[in-house]
mmCIF file of N, CA and C in Angstrom:
data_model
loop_
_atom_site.group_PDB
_atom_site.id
_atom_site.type_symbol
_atom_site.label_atom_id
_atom_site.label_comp_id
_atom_site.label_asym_id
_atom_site.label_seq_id
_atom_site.Cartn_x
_atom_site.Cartn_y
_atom_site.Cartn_z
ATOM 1 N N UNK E 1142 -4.054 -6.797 15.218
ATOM 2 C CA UNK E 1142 -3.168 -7.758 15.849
ATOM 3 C C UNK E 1142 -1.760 -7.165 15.876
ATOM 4 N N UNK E 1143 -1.175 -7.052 16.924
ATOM 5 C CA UNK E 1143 0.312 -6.887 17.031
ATOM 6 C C UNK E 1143 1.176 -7.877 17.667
ATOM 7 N N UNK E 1144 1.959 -8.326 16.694
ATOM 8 C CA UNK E 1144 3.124 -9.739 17.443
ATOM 9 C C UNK E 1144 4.512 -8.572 17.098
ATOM 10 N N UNK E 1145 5.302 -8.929 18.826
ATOM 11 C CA UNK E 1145 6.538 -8.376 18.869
ATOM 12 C C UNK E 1145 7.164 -8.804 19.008
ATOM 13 N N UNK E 1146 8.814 -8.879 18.748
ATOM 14 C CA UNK E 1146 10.229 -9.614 19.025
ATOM 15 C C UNK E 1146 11.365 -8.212 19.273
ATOM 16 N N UNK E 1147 11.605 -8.334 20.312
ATOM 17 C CA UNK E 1147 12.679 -7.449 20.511
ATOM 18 C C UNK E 1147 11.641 -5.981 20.604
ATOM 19 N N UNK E 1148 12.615 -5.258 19.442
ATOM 20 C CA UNK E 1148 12.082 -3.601 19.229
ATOM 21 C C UNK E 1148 11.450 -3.501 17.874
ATOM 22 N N UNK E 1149 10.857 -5.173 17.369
ATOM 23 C CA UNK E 1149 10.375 -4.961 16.223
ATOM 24 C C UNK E 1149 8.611 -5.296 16.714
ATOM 25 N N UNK E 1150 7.656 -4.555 15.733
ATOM 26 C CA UNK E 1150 6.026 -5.466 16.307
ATOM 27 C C UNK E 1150 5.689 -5.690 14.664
ATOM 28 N N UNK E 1151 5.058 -6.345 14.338
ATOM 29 C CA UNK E 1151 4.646 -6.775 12.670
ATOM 30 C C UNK E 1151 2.964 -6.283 13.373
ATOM 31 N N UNK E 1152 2.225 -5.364 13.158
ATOM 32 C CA UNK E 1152 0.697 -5.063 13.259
ATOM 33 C C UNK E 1152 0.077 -5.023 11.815
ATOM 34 N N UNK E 1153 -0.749 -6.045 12.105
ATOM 35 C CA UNK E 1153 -2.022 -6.335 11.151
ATOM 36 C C UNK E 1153 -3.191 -5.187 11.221
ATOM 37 N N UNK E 1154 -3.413 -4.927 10.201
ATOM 38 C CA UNK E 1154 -4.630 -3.782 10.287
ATOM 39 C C UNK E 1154 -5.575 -3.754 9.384
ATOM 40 N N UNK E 1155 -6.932 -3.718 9.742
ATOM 41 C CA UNK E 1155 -7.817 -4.005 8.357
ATOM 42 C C UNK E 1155 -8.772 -2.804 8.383
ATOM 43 N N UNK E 1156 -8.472 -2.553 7.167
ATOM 44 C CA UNK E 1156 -8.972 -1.772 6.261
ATOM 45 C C UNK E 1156 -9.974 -2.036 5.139
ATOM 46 N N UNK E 1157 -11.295 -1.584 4.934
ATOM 47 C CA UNK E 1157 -11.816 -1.738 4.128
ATOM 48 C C UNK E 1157 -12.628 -3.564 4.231
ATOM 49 N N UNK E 1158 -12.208 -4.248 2.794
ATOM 50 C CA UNK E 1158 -12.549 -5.685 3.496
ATOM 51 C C UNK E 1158 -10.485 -6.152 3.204
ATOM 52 N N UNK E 1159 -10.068 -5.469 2.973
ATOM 53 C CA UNK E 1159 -8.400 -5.758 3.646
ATOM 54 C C UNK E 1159 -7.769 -5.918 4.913
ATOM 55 N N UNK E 1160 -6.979 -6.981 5.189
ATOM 56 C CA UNK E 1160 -5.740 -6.844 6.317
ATOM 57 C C UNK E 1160 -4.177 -6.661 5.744
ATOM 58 N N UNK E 1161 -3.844 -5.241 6.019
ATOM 59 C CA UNK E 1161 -2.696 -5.188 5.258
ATOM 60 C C UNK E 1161 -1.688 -5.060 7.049
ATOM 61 N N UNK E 1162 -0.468 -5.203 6.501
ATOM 62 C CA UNK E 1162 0.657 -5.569 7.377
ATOM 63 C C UNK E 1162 1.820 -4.430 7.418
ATOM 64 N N UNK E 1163 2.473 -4.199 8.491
ATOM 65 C CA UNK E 1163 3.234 -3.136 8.279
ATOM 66 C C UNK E 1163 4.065 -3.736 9.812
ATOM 67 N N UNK E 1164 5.606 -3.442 9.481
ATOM 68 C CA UNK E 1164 6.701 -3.991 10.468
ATOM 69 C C UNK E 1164 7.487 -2.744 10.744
ATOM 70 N N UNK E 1165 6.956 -2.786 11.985
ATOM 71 C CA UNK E 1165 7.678 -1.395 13.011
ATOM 72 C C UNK E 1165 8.882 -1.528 13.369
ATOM 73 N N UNK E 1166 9.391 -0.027 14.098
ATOM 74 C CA UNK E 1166 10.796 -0.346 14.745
ATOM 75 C C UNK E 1166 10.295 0.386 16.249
ATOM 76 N N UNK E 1167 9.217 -0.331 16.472
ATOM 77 C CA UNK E 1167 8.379 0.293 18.121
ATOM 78 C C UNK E 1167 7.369 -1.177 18.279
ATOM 79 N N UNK E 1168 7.153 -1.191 19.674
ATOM 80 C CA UNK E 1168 6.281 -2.073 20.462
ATOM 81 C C UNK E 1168 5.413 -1.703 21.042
ATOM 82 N N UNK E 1169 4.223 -2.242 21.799
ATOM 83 C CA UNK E 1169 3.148 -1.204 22.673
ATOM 84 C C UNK E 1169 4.072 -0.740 23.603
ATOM 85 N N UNK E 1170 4.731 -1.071 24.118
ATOM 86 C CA UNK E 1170 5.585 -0.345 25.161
ATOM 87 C C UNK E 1170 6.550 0.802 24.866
ATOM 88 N N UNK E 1171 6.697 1.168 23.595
ATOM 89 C CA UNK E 1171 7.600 1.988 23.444
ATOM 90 C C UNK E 1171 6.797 3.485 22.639
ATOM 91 N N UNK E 1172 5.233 2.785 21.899
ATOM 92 C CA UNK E 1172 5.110 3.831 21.253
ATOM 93 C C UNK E 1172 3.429 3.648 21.534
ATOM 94 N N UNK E 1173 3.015 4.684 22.466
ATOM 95 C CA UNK E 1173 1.441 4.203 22.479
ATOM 96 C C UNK E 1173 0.272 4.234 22.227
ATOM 97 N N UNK E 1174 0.436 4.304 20.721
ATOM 98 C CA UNK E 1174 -0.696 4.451 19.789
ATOM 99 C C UNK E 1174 -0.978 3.000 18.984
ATOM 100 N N UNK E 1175 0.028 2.262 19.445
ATOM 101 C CA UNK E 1175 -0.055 0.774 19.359
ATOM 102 C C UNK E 1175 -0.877 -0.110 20.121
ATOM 103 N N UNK E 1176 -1.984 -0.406 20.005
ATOM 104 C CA UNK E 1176 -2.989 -0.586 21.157
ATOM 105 C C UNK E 1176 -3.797 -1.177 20.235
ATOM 106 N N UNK E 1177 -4.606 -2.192 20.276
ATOM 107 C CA UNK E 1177 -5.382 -3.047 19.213
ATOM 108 C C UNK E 1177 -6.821 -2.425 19.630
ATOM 109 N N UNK E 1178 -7.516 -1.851 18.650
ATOM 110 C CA UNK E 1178 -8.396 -0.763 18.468
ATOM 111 C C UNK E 1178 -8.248 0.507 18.126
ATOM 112 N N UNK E 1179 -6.908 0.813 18.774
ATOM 113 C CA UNK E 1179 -6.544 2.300 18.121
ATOM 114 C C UNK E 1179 -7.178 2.445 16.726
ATOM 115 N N UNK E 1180 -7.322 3.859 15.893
ATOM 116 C CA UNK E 1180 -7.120 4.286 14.866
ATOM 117 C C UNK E 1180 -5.481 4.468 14.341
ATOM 118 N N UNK E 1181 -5.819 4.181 13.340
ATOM 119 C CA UNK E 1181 -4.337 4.917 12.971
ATOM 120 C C UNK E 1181 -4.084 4.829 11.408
ATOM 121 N N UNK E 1182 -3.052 6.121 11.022
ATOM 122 C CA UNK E 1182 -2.777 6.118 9.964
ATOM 123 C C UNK E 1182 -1.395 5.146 9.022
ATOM 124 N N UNK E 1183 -2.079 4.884 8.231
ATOM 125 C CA UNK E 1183 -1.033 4.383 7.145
ATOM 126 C C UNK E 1183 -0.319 4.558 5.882
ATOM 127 N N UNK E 1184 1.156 5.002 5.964
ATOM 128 C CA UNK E 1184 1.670 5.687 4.812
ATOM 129 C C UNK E 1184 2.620 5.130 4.420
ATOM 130 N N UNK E 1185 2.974 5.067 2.771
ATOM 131 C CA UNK E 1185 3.755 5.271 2.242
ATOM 132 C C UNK E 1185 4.053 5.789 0.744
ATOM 133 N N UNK E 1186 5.359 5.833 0.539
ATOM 134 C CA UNK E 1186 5.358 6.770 -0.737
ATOM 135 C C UNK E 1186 4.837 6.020 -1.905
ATOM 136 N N UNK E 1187 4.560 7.169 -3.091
ATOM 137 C CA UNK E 1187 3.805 6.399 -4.180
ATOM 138 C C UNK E 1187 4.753 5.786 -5.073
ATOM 139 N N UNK E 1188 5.782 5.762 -5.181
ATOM 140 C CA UNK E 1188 6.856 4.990 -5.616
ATOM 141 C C UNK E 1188 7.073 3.671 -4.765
ATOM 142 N N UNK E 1189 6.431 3.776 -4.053
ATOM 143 C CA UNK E 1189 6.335 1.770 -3.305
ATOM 144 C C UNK E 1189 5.191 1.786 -3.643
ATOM 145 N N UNK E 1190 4.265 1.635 -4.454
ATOM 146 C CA UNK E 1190 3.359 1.193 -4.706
ATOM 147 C C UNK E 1190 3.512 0.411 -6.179
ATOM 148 N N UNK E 1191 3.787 -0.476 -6.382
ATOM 149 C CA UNK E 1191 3.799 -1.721 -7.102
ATOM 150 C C UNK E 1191 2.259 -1.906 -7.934
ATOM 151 N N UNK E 1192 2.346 -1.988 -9.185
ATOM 152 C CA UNK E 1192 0.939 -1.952 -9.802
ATOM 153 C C UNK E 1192 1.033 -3.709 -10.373
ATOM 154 N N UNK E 1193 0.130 -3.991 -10.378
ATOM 155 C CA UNK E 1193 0.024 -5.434 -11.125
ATOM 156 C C UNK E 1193 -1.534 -5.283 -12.494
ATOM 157 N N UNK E 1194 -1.100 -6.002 -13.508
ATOM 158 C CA UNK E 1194 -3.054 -5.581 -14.256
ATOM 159 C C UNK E 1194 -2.967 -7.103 -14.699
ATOM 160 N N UNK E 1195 -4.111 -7.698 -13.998
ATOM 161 C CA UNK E 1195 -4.734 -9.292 -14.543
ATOM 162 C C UNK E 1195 -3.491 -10.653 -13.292
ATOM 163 N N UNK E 1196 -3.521 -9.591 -12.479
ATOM 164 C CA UNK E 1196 -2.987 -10.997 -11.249
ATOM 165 C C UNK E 1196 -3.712 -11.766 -11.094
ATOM 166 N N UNK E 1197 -2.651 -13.014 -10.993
ATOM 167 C CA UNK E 1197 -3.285 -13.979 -9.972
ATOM 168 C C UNK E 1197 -1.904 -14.845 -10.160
ATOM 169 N N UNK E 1198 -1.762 -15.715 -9.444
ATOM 170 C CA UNK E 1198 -0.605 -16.431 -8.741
ATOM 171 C C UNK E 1198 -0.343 -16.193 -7.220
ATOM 172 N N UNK E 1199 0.840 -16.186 -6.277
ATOM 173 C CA UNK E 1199 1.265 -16.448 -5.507
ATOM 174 C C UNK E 1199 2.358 -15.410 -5.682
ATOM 175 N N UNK E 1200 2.550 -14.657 -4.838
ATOM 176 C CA UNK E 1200 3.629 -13.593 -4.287
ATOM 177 C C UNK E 1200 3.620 -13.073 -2.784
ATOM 178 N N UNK E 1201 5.053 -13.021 -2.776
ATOM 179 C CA UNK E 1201 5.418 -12.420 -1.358
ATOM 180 C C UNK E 1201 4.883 -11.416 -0.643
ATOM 181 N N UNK E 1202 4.338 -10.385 -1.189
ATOM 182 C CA UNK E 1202 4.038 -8.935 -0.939
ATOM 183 C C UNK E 1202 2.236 -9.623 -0.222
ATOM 184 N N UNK E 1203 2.466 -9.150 1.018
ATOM 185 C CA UNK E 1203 1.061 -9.184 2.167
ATOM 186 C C UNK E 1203 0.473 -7.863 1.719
ATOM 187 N N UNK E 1204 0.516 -7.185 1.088
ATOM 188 C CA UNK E 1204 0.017 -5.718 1.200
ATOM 189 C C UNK E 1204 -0.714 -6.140 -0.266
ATOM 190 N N UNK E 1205 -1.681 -6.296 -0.769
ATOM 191 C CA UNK E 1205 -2.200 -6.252 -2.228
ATOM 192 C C UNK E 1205 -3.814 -5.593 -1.569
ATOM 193 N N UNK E 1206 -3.846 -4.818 -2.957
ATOM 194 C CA UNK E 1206 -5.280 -4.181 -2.483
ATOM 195 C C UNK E 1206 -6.289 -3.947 -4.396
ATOM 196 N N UNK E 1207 -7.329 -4.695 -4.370
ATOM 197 C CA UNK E 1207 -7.816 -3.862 -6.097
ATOM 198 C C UNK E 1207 -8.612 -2.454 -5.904
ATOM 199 N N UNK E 1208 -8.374 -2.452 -7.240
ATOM 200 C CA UNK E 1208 -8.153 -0.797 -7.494
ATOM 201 C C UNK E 1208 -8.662 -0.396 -8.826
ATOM 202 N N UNK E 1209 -9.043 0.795 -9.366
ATOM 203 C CA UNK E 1209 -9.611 0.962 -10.309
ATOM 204 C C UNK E 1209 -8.815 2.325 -10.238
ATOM 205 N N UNK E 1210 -8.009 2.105 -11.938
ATOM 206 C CA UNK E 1210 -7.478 3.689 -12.229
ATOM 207 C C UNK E 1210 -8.172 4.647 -12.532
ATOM 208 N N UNK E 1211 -8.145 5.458 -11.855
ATOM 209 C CA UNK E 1211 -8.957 6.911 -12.125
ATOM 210 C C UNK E 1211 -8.054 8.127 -13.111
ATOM 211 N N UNK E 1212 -6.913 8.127 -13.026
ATOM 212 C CA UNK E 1212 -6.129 8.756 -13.927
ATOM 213 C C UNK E 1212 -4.959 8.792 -14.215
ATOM 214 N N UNK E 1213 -3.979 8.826 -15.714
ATOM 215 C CA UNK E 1213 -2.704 8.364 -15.719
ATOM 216 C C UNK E 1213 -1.764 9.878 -16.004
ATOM 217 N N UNK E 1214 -0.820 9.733 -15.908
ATOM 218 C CA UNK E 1214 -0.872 11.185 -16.319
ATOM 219 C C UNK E 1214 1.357 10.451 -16.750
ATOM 220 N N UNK E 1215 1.091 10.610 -18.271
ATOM 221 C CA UNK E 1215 2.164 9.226 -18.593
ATOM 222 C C UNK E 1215 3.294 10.633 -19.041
ATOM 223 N N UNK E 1216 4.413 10.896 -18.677
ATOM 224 C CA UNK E 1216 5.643 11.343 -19.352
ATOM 225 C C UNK E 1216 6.102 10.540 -20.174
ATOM 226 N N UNK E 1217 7.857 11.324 -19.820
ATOM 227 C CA UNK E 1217 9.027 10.941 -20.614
ATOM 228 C C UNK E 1217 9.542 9.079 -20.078
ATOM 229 N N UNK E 1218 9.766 10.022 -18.437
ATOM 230 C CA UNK E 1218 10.633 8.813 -17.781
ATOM 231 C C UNK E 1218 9.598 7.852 -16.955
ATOM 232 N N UNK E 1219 8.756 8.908 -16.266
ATOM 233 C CA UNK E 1219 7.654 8.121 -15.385
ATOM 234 C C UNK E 1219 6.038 8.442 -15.617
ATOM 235 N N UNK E 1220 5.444 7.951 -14.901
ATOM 236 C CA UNK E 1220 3.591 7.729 -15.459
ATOM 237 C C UNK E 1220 3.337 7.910 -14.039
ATOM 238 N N UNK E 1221 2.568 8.942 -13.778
ATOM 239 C CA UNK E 1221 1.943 8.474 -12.213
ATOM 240 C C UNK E 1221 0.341 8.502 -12.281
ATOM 241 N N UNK E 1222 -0.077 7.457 -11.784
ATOM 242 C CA UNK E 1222 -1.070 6.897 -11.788
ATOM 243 C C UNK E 1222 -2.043 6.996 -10.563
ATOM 244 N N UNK E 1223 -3.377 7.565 -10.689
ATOM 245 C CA UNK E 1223 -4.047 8.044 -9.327
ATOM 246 C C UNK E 1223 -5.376 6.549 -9.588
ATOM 247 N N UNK E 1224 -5.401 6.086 -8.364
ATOM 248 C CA UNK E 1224 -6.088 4.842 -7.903
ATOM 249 C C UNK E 1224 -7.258 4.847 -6.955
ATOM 250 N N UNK E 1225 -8.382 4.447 -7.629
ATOM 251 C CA UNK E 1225 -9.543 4.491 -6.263
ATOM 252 C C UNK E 1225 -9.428 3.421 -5.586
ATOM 253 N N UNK E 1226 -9.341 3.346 -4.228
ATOM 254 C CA UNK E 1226 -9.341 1.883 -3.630
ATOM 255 C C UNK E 1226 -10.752 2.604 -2.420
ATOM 256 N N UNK E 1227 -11.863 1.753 -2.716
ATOM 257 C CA UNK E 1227 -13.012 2.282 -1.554
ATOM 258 C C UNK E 1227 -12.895 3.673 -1.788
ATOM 259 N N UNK E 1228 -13.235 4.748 -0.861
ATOM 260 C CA UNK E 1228 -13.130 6.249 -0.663
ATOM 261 C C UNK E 1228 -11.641 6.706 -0.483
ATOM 262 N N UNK E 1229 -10.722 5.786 -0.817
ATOM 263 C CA UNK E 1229 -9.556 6.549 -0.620
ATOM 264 C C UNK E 1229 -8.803 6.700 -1.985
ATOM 265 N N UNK E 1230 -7.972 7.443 -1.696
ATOM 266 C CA UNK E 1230 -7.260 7.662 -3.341
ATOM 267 C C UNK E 1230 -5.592 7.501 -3.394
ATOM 268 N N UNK E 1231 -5.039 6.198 -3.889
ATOM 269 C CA UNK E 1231 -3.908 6.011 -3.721
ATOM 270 C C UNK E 1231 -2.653 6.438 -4.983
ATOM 271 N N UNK E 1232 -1.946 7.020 -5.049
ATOM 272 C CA UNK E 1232 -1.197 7.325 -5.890
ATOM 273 C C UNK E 1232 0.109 6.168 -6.426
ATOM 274 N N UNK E 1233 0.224 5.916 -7.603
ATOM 275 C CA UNK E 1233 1.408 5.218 -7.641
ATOM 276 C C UNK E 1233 2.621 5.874 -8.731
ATOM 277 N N UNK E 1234 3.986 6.076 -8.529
ATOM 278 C CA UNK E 1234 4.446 6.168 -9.909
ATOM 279 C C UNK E 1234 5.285 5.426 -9.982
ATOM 280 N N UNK E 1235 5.256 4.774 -11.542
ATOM 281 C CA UNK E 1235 5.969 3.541 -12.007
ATOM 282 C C UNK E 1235 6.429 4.440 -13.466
ATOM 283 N N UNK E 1236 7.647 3.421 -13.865
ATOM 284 C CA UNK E 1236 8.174 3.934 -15.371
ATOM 285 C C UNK E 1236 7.149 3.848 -15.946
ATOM 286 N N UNK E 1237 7.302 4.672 -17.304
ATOM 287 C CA UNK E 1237 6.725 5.291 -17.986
ATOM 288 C C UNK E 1237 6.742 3.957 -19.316
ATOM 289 N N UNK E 1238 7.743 3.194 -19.418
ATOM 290 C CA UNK E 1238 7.850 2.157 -19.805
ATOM 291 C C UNK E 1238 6.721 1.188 -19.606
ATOM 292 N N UNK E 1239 6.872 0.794 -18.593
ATOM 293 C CA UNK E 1239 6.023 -0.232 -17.428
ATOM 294 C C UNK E 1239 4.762 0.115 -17.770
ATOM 295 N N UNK E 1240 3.471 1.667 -17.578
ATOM 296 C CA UNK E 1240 2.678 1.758 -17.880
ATOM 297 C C UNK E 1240 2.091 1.485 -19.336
ATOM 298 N N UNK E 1241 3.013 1.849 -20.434
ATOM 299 C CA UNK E 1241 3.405 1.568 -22.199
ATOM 300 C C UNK E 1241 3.201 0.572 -22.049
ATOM 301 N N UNK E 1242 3.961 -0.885 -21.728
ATOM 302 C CA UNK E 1242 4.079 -2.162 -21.836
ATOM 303 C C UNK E 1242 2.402 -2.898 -21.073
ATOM 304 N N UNK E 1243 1.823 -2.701 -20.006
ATOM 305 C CA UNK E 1243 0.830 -2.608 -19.189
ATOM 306 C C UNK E 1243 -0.219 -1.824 -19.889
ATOM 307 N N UNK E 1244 -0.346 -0.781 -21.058
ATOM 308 C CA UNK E 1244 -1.571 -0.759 -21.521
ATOM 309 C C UNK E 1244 -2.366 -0.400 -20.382
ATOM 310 N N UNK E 1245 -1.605 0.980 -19.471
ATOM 311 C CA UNK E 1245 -2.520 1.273 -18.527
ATOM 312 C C UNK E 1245 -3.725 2.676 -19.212
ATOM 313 N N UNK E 1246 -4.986 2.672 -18.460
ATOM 314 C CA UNK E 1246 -5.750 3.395 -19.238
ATOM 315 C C UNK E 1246 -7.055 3.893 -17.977
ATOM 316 N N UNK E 1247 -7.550 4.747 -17.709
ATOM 317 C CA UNK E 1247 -8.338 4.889 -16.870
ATOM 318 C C UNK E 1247 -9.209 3.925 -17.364
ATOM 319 N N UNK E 1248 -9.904 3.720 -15.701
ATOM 320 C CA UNK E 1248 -11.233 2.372 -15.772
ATOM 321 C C UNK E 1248 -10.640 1.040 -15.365
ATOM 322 N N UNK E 1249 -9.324 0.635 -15.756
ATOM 323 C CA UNK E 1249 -8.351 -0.446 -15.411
ATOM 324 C C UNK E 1249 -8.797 -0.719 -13.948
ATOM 325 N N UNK E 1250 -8.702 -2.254 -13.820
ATOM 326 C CA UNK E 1250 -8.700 -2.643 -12.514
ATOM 327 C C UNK E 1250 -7.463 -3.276 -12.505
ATOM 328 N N UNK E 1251 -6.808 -2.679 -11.535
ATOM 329 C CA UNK E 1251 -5.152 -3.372 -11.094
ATOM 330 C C UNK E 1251 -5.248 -3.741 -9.412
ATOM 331 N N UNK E 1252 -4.481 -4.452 -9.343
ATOM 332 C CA UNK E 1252 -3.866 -5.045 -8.265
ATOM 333 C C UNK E 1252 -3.018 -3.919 -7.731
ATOM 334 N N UNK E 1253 -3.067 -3.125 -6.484
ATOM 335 C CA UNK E 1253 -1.800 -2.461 -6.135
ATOM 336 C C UNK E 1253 -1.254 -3.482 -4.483
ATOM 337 N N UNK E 1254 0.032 -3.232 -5.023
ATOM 338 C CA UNK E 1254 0.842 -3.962 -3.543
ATOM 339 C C UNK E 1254 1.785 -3.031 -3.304
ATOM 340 N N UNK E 1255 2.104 -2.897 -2.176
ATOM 341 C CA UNK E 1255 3.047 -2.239 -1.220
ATOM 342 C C UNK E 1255 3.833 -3.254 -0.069
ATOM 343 N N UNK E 1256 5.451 -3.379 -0.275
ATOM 344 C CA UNK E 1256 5.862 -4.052 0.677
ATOM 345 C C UNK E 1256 5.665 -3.879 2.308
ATOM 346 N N UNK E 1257 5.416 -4.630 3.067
ATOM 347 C CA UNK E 1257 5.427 -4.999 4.450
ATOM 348 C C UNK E 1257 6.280 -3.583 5.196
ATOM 349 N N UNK E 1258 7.922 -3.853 4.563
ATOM 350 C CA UNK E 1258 8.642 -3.164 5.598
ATOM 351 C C UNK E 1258 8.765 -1.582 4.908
ATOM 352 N N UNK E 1259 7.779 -1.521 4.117
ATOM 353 C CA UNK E 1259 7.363 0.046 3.351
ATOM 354 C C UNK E 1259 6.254 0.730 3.979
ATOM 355 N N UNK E 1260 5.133 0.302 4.593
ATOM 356 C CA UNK E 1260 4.324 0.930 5.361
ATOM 357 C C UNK E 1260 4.116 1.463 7.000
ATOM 358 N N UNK E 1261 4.559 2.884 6.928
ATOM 359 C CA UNK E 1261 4.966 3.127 8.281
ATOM 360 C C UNK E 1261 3.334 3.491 8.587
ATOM 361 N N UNK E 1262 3.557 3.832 10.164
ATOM 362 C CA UNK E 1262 1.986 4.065 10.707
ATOM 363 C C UNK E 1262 2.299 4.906 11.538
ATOM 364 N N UNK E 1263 0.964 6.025 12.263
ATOM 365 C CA UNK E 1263 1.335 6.948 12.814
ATOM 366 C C UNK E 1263 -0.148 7.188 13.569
ATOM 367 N N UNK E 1264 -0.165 7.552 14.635
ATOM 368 C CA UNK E 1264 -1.330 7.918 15.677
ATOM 369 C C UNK E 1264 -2.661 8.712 14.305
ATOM 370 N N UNK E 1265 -3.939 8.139 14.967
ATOM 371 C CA UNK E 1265 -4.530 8.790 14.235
ATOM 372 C C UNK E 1265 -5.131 10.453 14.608
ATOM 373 N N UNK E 1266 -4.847 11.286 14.480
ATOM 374 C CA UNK E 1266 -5.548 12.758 15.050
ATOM 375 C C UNK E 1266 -7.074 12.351 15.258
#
């Protein structure tokens, strides 16, 4: 699904049994790999990736996906954390604190979210 205003389009895209959301600065008219069926890729850095362990409530973030940690690899300052979601493998790094306090550990099932206006998209090859 793509809804546009101006030079912005908000496209819905589902993945997996997910619909995650991502808000452009292009329309079908401006960029044309925007086309409902296209393939296409979705990125962003692993520092927007937001970890949650034992959610549930109500939050802003449209992007939540579960996940099972496959490996932590914890420093001084930061912990980066490699995530199976389906066949793909998502990276996150969060303080090194945050993982300490969170009792993160391979096998963990976490919640990962990524904000809306953090996921850019790009033609698929």
């Amino acid at each position: 699904e793509i809804i546009t205003e101006g030079h912005l389009s908000v496209v819905r895209i589902k993945a997996c049994e997910n619909m995650f959301t991502s808000i452009v600065v292009d329309t079908p008219g401006t960029a044309s790999y925007l086309c409902v069926g296209n393939g296409i890729n979705m990125l962003f850095k692993e520092n927007e990736v937001v970890i949650a362990k034992s959610f549930s409530g109500q939050i802003s973030m449209q992007n939540k996906f579960d996940c099972l940690v496959r490996s932590v690899e914890q420093g001084k300052l930061l912990c980066q954390l490699t995530l199976a979601y389906h066949d793909f493998e998502i990276v996150s790094l969060i303080t090194a604190q945050a993982a300490i306090q969170m009792a993160l550990s391979v096998g963990d099932s976490v919640t990962a979210m990524v904000k809306t206006n953090e996921i850019s998209l790009s033609p698929h090859d």
